[in-house]
Amino acid sequence: LHSCCTDSETVTCPDLAIWNPPSTQSAVVRQPLAASAAAPSSKQVDIFCLILTTASANATLKRAAQRATWLLQMQGLHGDKFLHKYVVTPKEWQGITDREANDFIVVDAPDGYGKILHKVVAGMQYAEANLRYQLLLKVDDDTYVNGPVHSQLVQCCRDTGVADSMYM
């Protein structure tokens, strides 16, 4: 598996068919109408958190718990230098009931757990096209991040020169 995909590369994964990343001219990521104003082009952040989620009722509860706990903590620690977005497919977007949070991106990716890599890559393409960030933190909607410990880890990596452009 390539750690970085360009338009000329083909990614092969054991459980997935060969996938050719879309050209840069195709629309890979679509902002929901309500969230389009929330993600200006080339926004500068220190940490961009990409969160995979679904439209299930259980996922809605998980997102609410994340927003009330560690996402709020990370925002308190980093202010406007921290940004998170939940990644959903067009089919999943139709079932999202907490759209008012304005923290979703809709990506053109196939549905299904076996095709989750497509969703991850499309979310990362969104980040590359719309943000300038130092750290990309990819998590799922059932993840808890300890903000202070995470911040200490990032600072340690920066102090040692490891975190020039880090993916966690």
Short mmCIF file of C-alpha atoms in Angstrom, two decimals:
data_model
loop_
_atom_site.label_atom_id
_atom_site.label_comp_id
_atom_site.label_asym_id
_atom_site.label_seq_id
_atom_site.Cartn_x
_atom_site.Cartn_y
_atom_site.Cartn_z
CA LEU A 1 0.00 0.00 0.00
CA HIS A 2 1.39 3.38 -0.95
CA SER A 3 1.57 5.90 1.87
CA CYS A 4 0.79 8.72 -0.55
CA CYS A 5 -1.43 8.55 -3.60
CA THR A 6 -1.11 10.67 -6.71
CA ASP A 7 -3.18 10.61 -9.84
CA SER A 8 -0.65 8.40 -11.59
CA GLU A 9 -0.47 5.73 -8.87
CA THR A 10 -2.60 2.66 -8.44
CA VAL A 11 -3.30 1.46 -4.91
CA THR A 12 -3.65 -2.26 -4.36
CA CYS A 13 -4.96 -3.60 -1.08
CA PRO A 14 -5.43 -7.26 -0.13
CA ASP A 15 -9.22 -7.08 0.33
CA LEU A 16 -9.98 -4.43 -2.28
CA ALA A 17 -10.01 -4.35 -6.03
CA ILE A 18 -7.46 -2.15 -7.77
CA TRP A 19 -8.50 1.46 -7.38
CA ASN A 20 -7.24 4.35 -9.46
CA PRO A 21 -7.46 7.66 -7.59
CA PRO A 22 -9.65 10.16 -9.43
CA SER A 23 -8.10 12.95 -11.44
CA THR A 24 -7.66 16.28 -9.73
CA GLN A 25 -10.31 17.71 -12.03
CA SER A 26 -13.07 15.45 -10.73
CA ALA A 27 -15.13 16.45 -7.71
CA VAL A 28 -14.06 13.96 -5.05
CA VAL A 29 -15.34 15.86 -2.06
CA ARG A 30 -18.59 17.74 -1.78
CA GLN A 31 -19.33 20.01 1.14
CA PRO A 32 -22.88 19.75 2.48
CA LEU A 33 -24.69 22.99 1.71
CA ALA A 34 -25.01 23.89 5.38
CA ALA A 35 -21.30 23.33 5.99
CA SER A 36 -19.87 24.90 2.86
CA ALA A 37 -19.24 28.24 4.55
CA ALA A 38 -17.57 26.52 7.51
CA ALA A 39 -14.56 25.24 5.55
CA PRO A 40 -12.88 28.07 3.65
CA SER A 41 -10.25 27.10 1.11
CA SER A 42 -6.71 26.80 2.47
CA LYS A 43 -7.63 27.29 6.12
CA GLN A 44 -4.52 27.07 8.32
CA VAL A 45 -4.77 24.68 11.29
CA ASP A 46 -2.19 22.86 13.39
CA ILE A 47 -4.28 19.70 13.78
CA PHE A 48 -6.93 18.43 11.38
CA CYS A 49 -8.95 15.54 12.77
CA LEU A 50 -10.65 13.34 10.18
CA ILE A 51 -13.36 11.17 11.78
CA LEU A 52 -15.02 8.28 9.95
CA THR A 53 -18.67 7.78 10.82
CA THR A 54 -21.97 6.41 9.49
CA ALA A 55 -25.63 7.42 9.57
CA SER A 56 -26.80 4.91 12.18
CA ALA A 57 -28.61 6.03 15.32
CA ASN A 58 -25.73 4.61 17.36
CA ALA A 59 -23.23 6.71 15.37
CA THR A 60 -25.30 9.84 16.10
CA LEU A 61 -24.91 9.12 19.82
CA LYS A 62 -21.17 8.53 19.39
CA ARG A 63 -20.75 11.87 17.59
CA ALA A 64 -22.68 13.66 20.35
CA ALA A 65 -20.43 12.06 22.97
CA GLN A 66 -17.28 13.04 21.06
CA ARG A 67 -18.44 16.64 20.62
CA ALA A 68 -19.21 16.91 24.35
CA THR A 69 -15.94 15.35 25.54
CA TRP A 70 -12.61 15.08 23.78
CA LEU A 71 -13.44 17.27 20.75
CA LEU A 72 -14.43 20.05 23.13
CA GLN A 73 -11.23 19.42 25.11
CA MET A 74 -9.09 19.58 21.95
CA GLN A 75 -10.80 22.83 20.94
CA GLY A 76 -10.01 24.23 24.38
CA LEU A 77 -6.37 23.19 24.12
CA HIS A 78 -5.78 24.37 20.55
CA GLY A 79 -8.50 26.94 19.81
CA ASP A 80 -9.03 27.69 16.14
CA LYS A 81 -5.84 25.76 15.29
CA PHE A 82 -7.83 22.51 15.72
CA LEU A 83 -10.47 21.46 13.21
CA HIS A 84 -12.45 18.24 12.97
CA LYS A 85 -14.72 16.88 10.25
CA TYR A 86 -16.84 13.75 10.11
CA VAL A 87 -16.55 11.93 6.78
CA VAL A 88 -19.69 10.42 5.23
CA THR A 89 -20.72 9.11 1.83
CA PRO A 90 -23.68 10.56 -0.10
CA LYS A 91 -25.87 7.61 0.94
CA GLU A 92 -24.89 8.08 4.59
CA TRP A 93 -25.49 11.85 4.36
CA GLN A 94 -29.16 11.19 3.61
CA GLY A 95 -29.56 9.55 7.03
CA ILE A 96 -27.56 12.07 9.11
CA THR A 97 -29.84 13.65 11.72
CA ASP A 98 -27.33 15.97 13.42
CA ARG A 99 -26.46 18.11 10.38
CA GLU A 100 -26.80 21.32 12.38
CA ALA A 101 -23.37 20.64 13.87
CA ASN A 102 -21.81 21.74 10.53
CA ASP A 103 -18.90 19.34 10.95
CA PHE A 104 -19.41 16.93 8.04
CA ILE A 105 -17.84 16.43 4.66
CA VAL A 106 -19.55 14.28 2.06
CA VAL A 107 -17.14 12.30 -0.09
CA ASP A 108 -17.78 10.44 -3.31
CA ALA A 109 -16.78 7.01 -2.07
CA PRO A 110 -18.48 3.63 -2.16
CA ASP A 111 -20.45 2.49 0.88
CA GLY A 112 -19.53 -0.51 2.98
CA TYR A 113 -16.97 -1.48 5.56
CA GLY A 114 -14.96 -3.47 3.02
CA LYS A 115 -14.44 -0.29 1.00
CA ILE A 116 -13.53 2.00 3.88
CA LEU A 117 -10.12 2.80 2.42
CA HIS A 118 -11.85 4.77 -0.34
CA LYS A 119 -13.57 6.93 2.28
CA VAL A 120 -10.29 7.53 4.12
CA VAL A 121 -8.44 8.50 0.94
CA ALA A 122 -11.26 10.84 -0.14
CA GLY A 123 -11.21 12.49 3.31
CA MET A 124 -7.47 12.99 3.03
CA GLN A 125 -7.92 14.46 -0.45
CA TYR A 126 -10.36 16.95 1.08
CA ALA A 127 -7.72 17.91 3.64
CA GLU A 128 -5.05 18.37 0.99
CA ALA A 129 -7.33 20.46 -1.23
CA ASN A 130 -8.86 22.68 1.46
CA LEU A 131 -6.49 22.97 4.41
CA ARG A 132 -2.95 23.69 5.43
CA TYR A 133 -2.17 21.57 8.49
CA GLN A 134 0.79 20.17 10.38
CA LEU A 135 -0.85 17.05 11.78
CA LEU A 136 -3.59 14.86 10.37
CA LEU A 137 -5.29 12.82 13.07
CA LYS A 138 -7.53 10.10 11.59
CA VAL A 139 -9.92 8.42 14.02
CA ASP A 140 -13.27 6.64 14.01
CA ASP A 141 -16.47 7.70 15.72
CA ASP A 142 -15.84 5.20 18.53
CA THR A 143 -12.47 6.74 19.45
CA TYR A 144 -11.58 8.78 22.51
CA VAL A 145 -8.49 11.00 22.34
CA ASN A 146 -6.90 12.16 25.58
CA GLY A 147 -6.23 15.78 24.63
CA PRO A 148 -3.47 16.62 27.14
CA VAL A 149 -1.58 13.38 26.47
CA HIS A 150 -1.99 13.84 22.70
CA SER A 151 -0.67 17.40 22.99
CA GLN A 152 2.36 16.18 24.99
CA LEU A 153 3.07 13.52 22.37
CA VAL A 154 2.86 16.04 19.53
CA GLN A 155 5.12 18.49 21.39
CA CYS A 156 7.66 15.74 22.05
CA CYS A 157 7.65 14.80 18.35
CA ARG A 158 8.07 18.45 17.38
CA ASP A 159 10.92 18.93 19.84
CA THR A 160 12.76 15.93 18.36
CA GLY A 161 12.07 16.91 14.75
CA VAL A 162 9.82 13.93 14.06
CA ALA A 163 6.67 15.95 13.47
CA ASP A 164 7.54 17.97 10.37
CA SER A 165 4.36 16.69 8.74
CA MET A 166 2.83 13.97 10.81
CA TYR A 167 -0.06 11.56 10.35
CA MET A 168 -1.44 9.85 13.46
#
